Amino acid sequence: LYLKSFDNMLQMQNELENIGLKVGKDYGCPLFMYCWEEEYTKLENKKILFVGQEYYAGWYLSEYSSPNDYKDKCDDFIDGTIKKYENFGLGESYSSYFWSFIKKVNKKFNAENATGKNILWTNINKFGRATGKGRPDRRVIDAENKYLVSVFKDELDIIKPDVVIFLTGPYYDEDIKNKIGTYKKEQI
């Protein structure tokens, strides 16, 4: 999926660079998922995907600074972004409300199999700021929606979760609609 999306990502980053927005300075690398397949696929209860807003700063591969750096290294770039997700370990070392909630829900639905690696997480926006927290520049999100809008839906088709829980809040409804179309909201 991510290799298939590489050319579109390159176009997106070239367009952003042409308007003065640079990867590593104005936004980071994309959030590409890793799946601990053995833990995820053996679940008898609920395969859960948790969806956040966008990552905090630091989701960036320092060896790449512009789209031109990616051209001959797309496999390395894709592998590096997936490895960053894998090394993050689904927030194992984080005790934020976000990760605490995820761990509690997983334990509730998958009690004896709640290994921490049996769920998945992604963000509705694949790109975040290079520094600080919050949404990246609106032009980054617009470019993502232009070039990579199907990535989120394609991820859903591949991982086939039983439950998708959006932890995005009301200010991200438009982002969700852009990625999956119309949907029904249920508050929990």
PDB file of C-alpha atoms in Angstrom:
ATOM      1  CA  LEU A   1       0.000   0.000   0.000  1.00  0.00           C
ATOM      2  CA  TYR A   2       2.643   2.518   1.019  1.00  0.00           C
ATOM      3  CA  LEU A   3       4.928   1.733  -1.915  1.00  0.00           C
ATOM      4  CA  LYS A   4       1.923   2.152  -4.205  1.00  0.00           C
ATOM      5  CA  SER A   5       1.327   5.588  -2.639  1.00  0.00           C
ATOM      6  CA  PHE A   6       4.940   6.719  -2.891  1.00  0.00           C
ATOM      7  CA  ASP A   7       4.665   8.607  -6.181  1.00  0.00           C
ATOM      8  CA  ASN A   8       1.636  10.515  -4.894  1.00  0.00           C
ATOM      9  CA  MET A   9       3.499  11.342  -1.697  1.00  0.00           C
ATOM     10  CA  LEU A  10       6.401  12.614  -3.764  1.00  0.00           C
ATOM     11  CA  GLN A  11       4.027  14.835  -5.776  1.00  0.00           C
ATOM     12  CA  MET A  12       2.485  16.100  -2.544  1.00  0.00           C
ATOM     13  CA  GLN A  13       5.853  16.968  -1.064  1.00  0.00           C
ATOM     14  CA  ASN A  14       7.029  18.651  -4.259  1.00  0.00           C
ATOM     15  CA  GLU A  15       3.876  20.768  -4.291  1.00  0.00           C
ATOM     16  CA  LEU A  16       4.395  21.744  -0.642  1.00  0.00           C
ATOM     17  CA  GLU A  17       8.053  22.518  -1.232  1.00  0.00           C
ATOM     18  CA  ASN A  18       7.084  24.770  -4.142  1.00  0.00           C
ATOM     19  CA  ILE A  19       5.000  26.893  -1.748  1.00  0.00           C
ATOM     20  CA  GLY A  20       7.775  26.993   0.839  1.00  0.00           C
ATOM     21  CA  LEU A  21       6.725  24.183   3.219  1.00  0.00           C
ATOM     22  CA  LYS A  22       9.519  21.734   3.947  1.00  0.00           C
ATOM     23  CA  VAL A  23       9.501  18.264   5.467  1.00  0.00           C
ATOM     24  CA  GLY A  24      11.418  18.317   8.741  1.00  0.00           C
ATOM     25  CA  LYS A  25      10.776  22.023   9.202  1.00  0.00           C
ATOM     26  CA  ASP A  26       7.031  22.500   8.662  1.00  0.00           C
ATOM     27  CA  TYR A  27       5.766  18.914   8.857  1.00  0.00           C
ATOM     28  CA  GLY A  28       7.128  15.425   9.433  1.00  0.00           C
ATOM     29  CA  CYS A  29       7.091  12.122   7.628  1.00  0.00           C
ATOM     30  CA  PRO A  30       3.861  10.182   7.127  1.00  0.00           C
ATOM     31  CA  LEU A  31       2.550   7.854   9.812  1.00  0.00           C
ATOM     32  CA  PHE A  32       2.723   4.418   8.216  1.00  0.00           C
ATOM     33  CA  MET A  33       1.467   1.523  10.319  1.00  0.00           C
ATOM     34  CA  TYR A  34       3.166  -1.671  11.392  1.00  0.00           C
ATOM     35  CA  CYS A  35       1.106  -4.709  12.403  1.00  0.00           C
ATOM     36  CA  TRP A  36       2.223  -7.318  14.909  1.00  0.00           C
ATOM     37  CA  GLU A  37       0.407  -9.890  12.785  1.00  0.00           C
ATOM     38  CA  GLU A  38       0.660 -12.844  15.131  1.00  0.00           C
ATOM     39  CA  GLU A  39      -0.921 -10.946  18.039  1.00  0.00           C
ATOM     40  CA  TYR A  40      -3.453  -9.078  15.896  1.00  0.00           C
ATOM     41  CA  THR A  41      -4.711 -11.974  13.779  1.00  0.00           C
ATOM     42  CA  LYS A  42      -5.024 -14.499  16.617  1.00  0.00           C
ATOM     43  CA  LEU A  43      -7.549 -12.368  18.489  1.00  0.00           C
ATOM     44  CA  GLU A  44     -10.812 -14.158  19.057  1.00  0.00           C
ATOM     45  CA  ASN A  45     -12.550 -11.113  20.476  1.00  0.00           C
ATOM     46  CA  LYS A  46     -12.314  -7.682  18.871  1.00  0.00           C
ATOM     47  CA  LYS A  47      -9.684  -6.414  16.465  1.00  0.00           C
ATOM     48  CA  ILE A  48      -9.627  -2.745  17.389  1.00  0.00           C
ATOM     49  CA  LEU A  49      -8.193   0.188  15.470  1.00  0.00           C
ATOM     50  CA  PHE A  50      -7.812   3.411  17.438  1.00  0.00           C
ATOM     51  CA  VAL A  51      -7.666   6.596  15.396  1.00  0.00           C
ATOM     52  CA  GLY A  52      -6.118   9.794  16.729  1.00  0.00           C
ATOM     53  CA  GLN A  53      -5.773  13.253  15.224  1.00  0.00           C
ATOM     54  CA  GLU A  54      -2.156  13.628  14.098  1.00  0.00           C
ATOM     55  CA  TYR A  55       1.184  12.872  15.718  1.00  0.00           C
ATOM     56  CA  TYR A  56       3.165  15.255  17.874  1.00  0.00           C
ATOM     57  CA  ALA A  57       6.475  16.542  16.582  1.00  0.00           C
ATOM     58  CA  GLY A  58       9.322  14.187  15.991  1.00  0.00           C
ATOM     59  CA  TRP A  59       7.807  11.757  13.490  1.00  0.00           C
ATOM     60  CA  TYR A  60      10.635  12.482  11.117  1.00  0.00           C
ATOM     61  CA  LEU A  61      13.470  10.562   9.555  1.00  0.00           C
ATOM     62  CA  SER A  62      16.475  12.843   9.869  1.00  0.00           C
ATOM     63  CA  GLU A  63      18.341  11.378   6.914  1.00  0.00           C
ATOM     64  CA  TYR A  64      15.656  12.664   4.513  1.00  0.00           C
ATOM     65  CA  SER A  65      15.198  16.384   4.106  1.00  0.00           C
ATOM     66  CA  SER A  66      13.444  16.902   0.796  1.00  0.00           C
ATOM     67  CA  PRO A  67      11.397  14.952  -1.758  1.00  0.00           C
ATOM     68  CA  ASN A  68      14.453  14.674  -3.975  1.00  0.00           C
ATOM     69  CA  ASP A  69      16.120  12.579  -1.261  1.00  0.00           C
ATOM     70  CA  TYR A  70      13.337  10.003  -1.599  1.00  0.00           C
ATOM     71  CA  LYS A  71      13.471   9.292  -5.325  1.00  0.00           C
ATOM     72  CA  ASP A  72      16.081   6.553  -5.320  1.00  0.00           C
ATOM     73  CA  LYS A  73      15.415   5.394  -1.788  1.00  0.00           C
ATOM     74  CA  CYS A  74      11.664   4.831  -1.655  1.00  0.00           C
ATOM     75  CA  ASP A  75      12.030   1.336  -0.141  1.00  0.00           C
ATOM     76  CA  ASP A  76      14.355   2.684   2.550  1.00  0.00           C
ATOM     77  CA  PHE A  77      12.010   5.571   3.242  1.00  0.00           C
ATOM     78  CA  ILE A  78       8.904   3.359   3.513  1.00  0.00           C
ATOM     79  CA  ASP A  79      10.764   0.825   5.660  1.00  0.00           C
ATOM     80  CA  GLY A  80      12.090   3.626   7.863  1.00  0.00           C
ATOM     81  CA  THR A  81       8.676   5.168   8.496  1.00  0.00           C
ATOM     82  CA  ILE A  82       7.153   1.754   9.253  1.00  0.00           C
ATOM     83  CA  LYS A  83      10.094   0.967  11.558  1.00  0.00           C
ATOM     84  CA  LYS A  84       9.497   4.252  13.391  1.00  0.00           C
ATOM     85  CA  TYR A  85       5.920   3.098  14.094  1.00  0.00           C
ATOM     86  CA  GLU A  86       7.126  -0.352  15.185  1.00  0.00           C
ATOM     87  CA  ASN A  87       9.758   1.136  17.515  1.00  0.00           C
ATOM     88  CA  PHE A  88       7.147   3.440  19.036  1.00  0.00           C
ATOM     89  CA  GLY A  89       5.513   0.245  20.256  1.00  0.00           C
ATOM     90  CA  LEU A  90       1.922   1.532  20.396  1.00  0.00           C
ATOM     91  CA  GLY A  91       2.746   3.973  23.167  1.00  0.00           C
ATOM     92  CA  GLU A  92       4.050   1.320  25.582  1.00  0.00           C
ATOM     93  CA  SER A  93       6.198   3.863  27.399  1.00  0.00           C
ATOM     94  CA  TYR A  94       3.565   6.627  27.352  1.00  0.00           C
ATOM     95  CA  SER A  95       1.118   7.287  30.159  1.00  0.00           C
ATOM     96  CA  SER A  96      -0.977   9.984  28.493  1.00  0.00           C
ATOM     97  CA  TYR A  97      -4.771   9.937  28.683  1.00  0.00           C
ATOM     98  CA  PHE A  98      -4.840   8.851  25.045  1.00  0.00           C
ATOM     99  CA  TRP A  99      -2.652   5.759  25.561  1.00  0.00           C
ATOM    100  CA  SER A 100      -4.150   4.956  28.977  1.00  0.00           C
ATOM    101  CA  PHE A 101      -7.623   4.902  27.434  1.00  0.00           C
ATOM    102  CA  ILE A 102      -6.466   2.667  24.589  1.00  0.00           C
ATOM    103  CA  LYS A 103      -4.893   0.197  27.026  1.00  0.00           C
ATOM    104  CA  LYS A 104      -8.047   0.101  29.185  1.00  0.00           C
ATOM    105  CA  VAL A 105     -10.374  -0.487  26.224  1.00  0.00           C
ATOM    106  CA  ASN A 106      -8.111  -3.204  24.849  1.00  0.00           C
ATOM    107  CA  LYS A 107      -8.020  -4.932  28.238  1.00  0.00           C
ATOM    108  CA  LYS A 108     -11.826  -4.712  28.532  1.00  0.00           C
ATOM    109  CA  PHE A 109     -12.469  -6.360  25.146  1.00  0.00           C
ATOM    110  CA  ASN A 110      -9.438  -8.619  24.877  1.00  0.00           C
ATOM    111  CA  ALA A 111      -8.716  -9.374  28.547  1.00  0.00           C
ATOM    112  CA  GLU A 112      -6.485 -12.439  28.363  1.00  0.00           C
ATOM    113  CA  ASN A 113      -4.941 -11.402  25.042  1.00  0.00           C
ATOM    114  CA  ALA A 114      -4.349  -7.708  25.805  1.00  0.00           C
ATOM    115  CA  THR A 115      -0.657  -7.809  24.980  1.00  0.00           C
ATOM    116  CA  GLY A 116      -0.495  -4.207  23.828  1.00  0.00           C
ATOM    117  CA  LYS A 117       0.499  -5.420  20.362  1.00  0.00           C
ATOM    118  CA  ASN A 118      -2.873  -6.901  19.457  1.00  0.00           C
ATOM    119  CA  ILE A 119      -4.493  -3.580  18.579  1.00  0.00           C
ATOM    120  CA  LEU A 120      -3.585  -0.999  15.986  1.00  0.00           C
ATOM    121  CA  TRP A 121      -3.422   2.763  15.998  1.00  0.00           C
ATOM    122  CA  THR A 122      -3.256   5.359  13.310  1.00  0.00           C
ATOM    123  CA  ASN A 123      -4.207   8.995  12.858  1.00  0.00           C
ATOM    124  CA  ILE A 124      -6.844  10.469  10.592  1.00  0.00           C
ATOM    125  CA  ASN A 125      -4.179  12.892   9.338  1.00  0.00           C
ATOM    126  CA  LYS A 126      -1.008  11.073   8.321  1.00  0.00           C
ATOM    127  CA  PHE A 127       1.141  14.174   8.712  1.00  0.00           C
ATOM    128  CA  GLY A 128       1.772  16.319  11.766  1.00  0.00           C
ATOM    129  CA  ARG A 129       3.957  19.237  12.680  1.00  0.00           C
ATOM    130  CA  ALA A 130       7.732  18.941  12.637  1.00  0.00           C
ATOM    131  CA  THR A 131       7.831  20.856  15.932  1.00  0.00           C
ATOM    132  CA  GLY A 132       5.214  21.290  18.625  1.00  0.00           C
ATOM    133  CA  LYS A 133       1.792  19.708  18.652  1.00  0.00           C
ATOM    134  CA  GLY A 134      -1.460  20.274  16.832  1.00  0.00           C
ATOM    135  CA  ARG A 135      -2.421  20.239  13.197  1.00  0.00           C
ATOM    136  CA  PRO A 136       0.161  20.990  10.593  1.00  0.00           C
ATOM    137  CA  ASP A 137      -0.334  23.935   8.274  1.00  0.00           C
ATOM    138  CA  ARG A 138      -3.735  23.636   6.574  1.00  0.00           C
ATOM    139  CA  ARG A 139      -1.983  23.377   3.204  1.00  0.00           C
ATOM    140  CA  VAL A 140      -0.310  20.137   4.360  1.00  0.00           C
ATOM    141  CA  ILE A 141      -3.693  18.595   5.197  1.00  0.00           C
ATOM    142  CA  ASP A 142      -5.155  19.859   1.910  1.00  0.00           C
ATOM    143  CA  ALA A 143      -2.247  18.301  -0.006  1.00  0.00           C
ATOM    144  CA  GLU A 144      -2.651  15.035   1.895  1.00  0.00           C
ATOM    145  CA  ASN A 145      -6.344  15.014   0.982  1.00  0.00           C
ATOM    146  CA  LYS A 146      -5.447  15.669  -2.643  1.00  0.00           C
ATOM    147  CA  TYR A 147      -2.686  13.078  -3.034  1.00  0.00           C
ATOM    148  CA  LEU A 148      -3.088  10.487  -0.262  1.00  0.00           C
ATOM    149  CA  VAL A 149      -6.762  10.603   0.672  1.00  0.00           C
ATOM    150  CA  SER A 150      -7.321   6.884   0.021  1.00  0.00           C
ATOM    151  CA  VAL A 151      -4.492   5.631   2.280  1.00  0.00           C
ATOM    152  CA  PHE A 152      -6.676   5.556   5.414  1.00  0.00           C
ATOM    153  CA  LYS A 153      -9.481   3.634   3.672  1.00  0.00           C
ATOM    154  CA  ASP A 154      -6.972   1.257   2.108  1.00  0.00           C
ATOM    155  CA  GLU A 155      -5.473   0.583   5.541  1.00  0.00           C
ATOM    156  CA  LEU A 156      -8.963  -0.289   6.810  1.00  0.00           C
ATOM    157  CA  ASP A 157      -9.469  -2.686   3.895  1.00  0.00           C
ATOM    158  CA  ILE A 158      -6.175  -4.424   4.650  1.00  0.00           C
ATOM    159  CA  ILE A 159      -6.367  -4.745   8.440  1.00  0.00           C
ATOM    160  CA  LYS A 160     -10.142  -5.365   8.608  1.00  0.00           C
ATOM    161  CA  PRO A 161     -10.764  -4.197  12.181  1.00  0.00           C
ATOM    162  CA  ASP A 162     -13.959  -5.268  13.949  1.00  0.00           C
ATOM    163  CA  VAL A 163     -14.146  -1.905  15.691  1.00  0.00           C
ATOM    164  CA  VAL A 164     -12.756   1.524  14.802  1.00  0.00           C
ATOM    165  CA  ILE A 165     -12.686   4.023  17.655  1.00  0.00           C
ATOM    166  CA  PHE A 166     -12.039   7.638  16.715  1.00  0.00           C
ATOM    167  CA  LEU A 167     -10.384   9.631  19.485  1.00  0.00           C
ATOM    168  CA  THR A 168     -10.366  12.758  17.401  1.00  0.00           C
ATOM    169  CA  GLY A 169     -12.944  15.023  19.008  1.00  0.00           C
ATOM    170  CA  PRO A 170     -15.485  17.172  17.164  1.00  0.00           C
ATOM    171  CA  TYR A 171     -12.951  19.394  15.398  1.00  0.00           C
ATOM    172  CA  TYR A 172     -11.803  16.541  13.159  1.00  0.00           C
ATOM    173  CA  ASP A 173     -15.191  15.528  11.747  1.00  0.00           C
ATOM    174  CA  GLU A 174     -14.373  17.146   8.406  1.00  0.00           C
ATOM    175  CA  ASP A 175     -11.029  15.298   8.259  1.00  0.00           C
ATOM    176  CA  ILE A 176     -12.829  11.990   8.860  1.00  0.00           C
ATOM    177  CA  LYS A 177     -15.409  12.802   6.187  1.00  0.00           C
ATOM    178  CA  ASN A 178     -12.620  13.654   3.723  1.00  0.00           C
ATOM    179  CA  LYS A 179     -11.008  10.275   4.325  1.00  0.00           C
ATOM    180  CA  ILE A 180     -14.012   7.917   4.487  1.00  0.00           C
ATOM    181  CA  GLY A 181     -17.043   9.824   3.203  1.00  0.00           C
ATOM    182  CA  THR A 182     -20.268  10.072   5.134  1.00  0.00           C
ATOM    183  CA  TYR A 183     -20.455   8.182   8.377  1.00  0.00           C
ATOM    184  CA  LYS A 184     -22.632   7.783  11.435  1.00  0.00           C
ATOM    185  CA  LYS A 185     -21.327   9.075  14.771  1.00  0.00           C
ATOM    186  CA  GLU A 186     -21.994   7.290  18.038  1.00  0.00           C
ATOM    187  CA  GLN A 187     -20.729   8.851  21.212  1.00  0.00           C
ATOM    188  CA  ILE A 188     -19.259   6.579  23.850  1.00  0.00           C
TER     189      ILE A 188
END
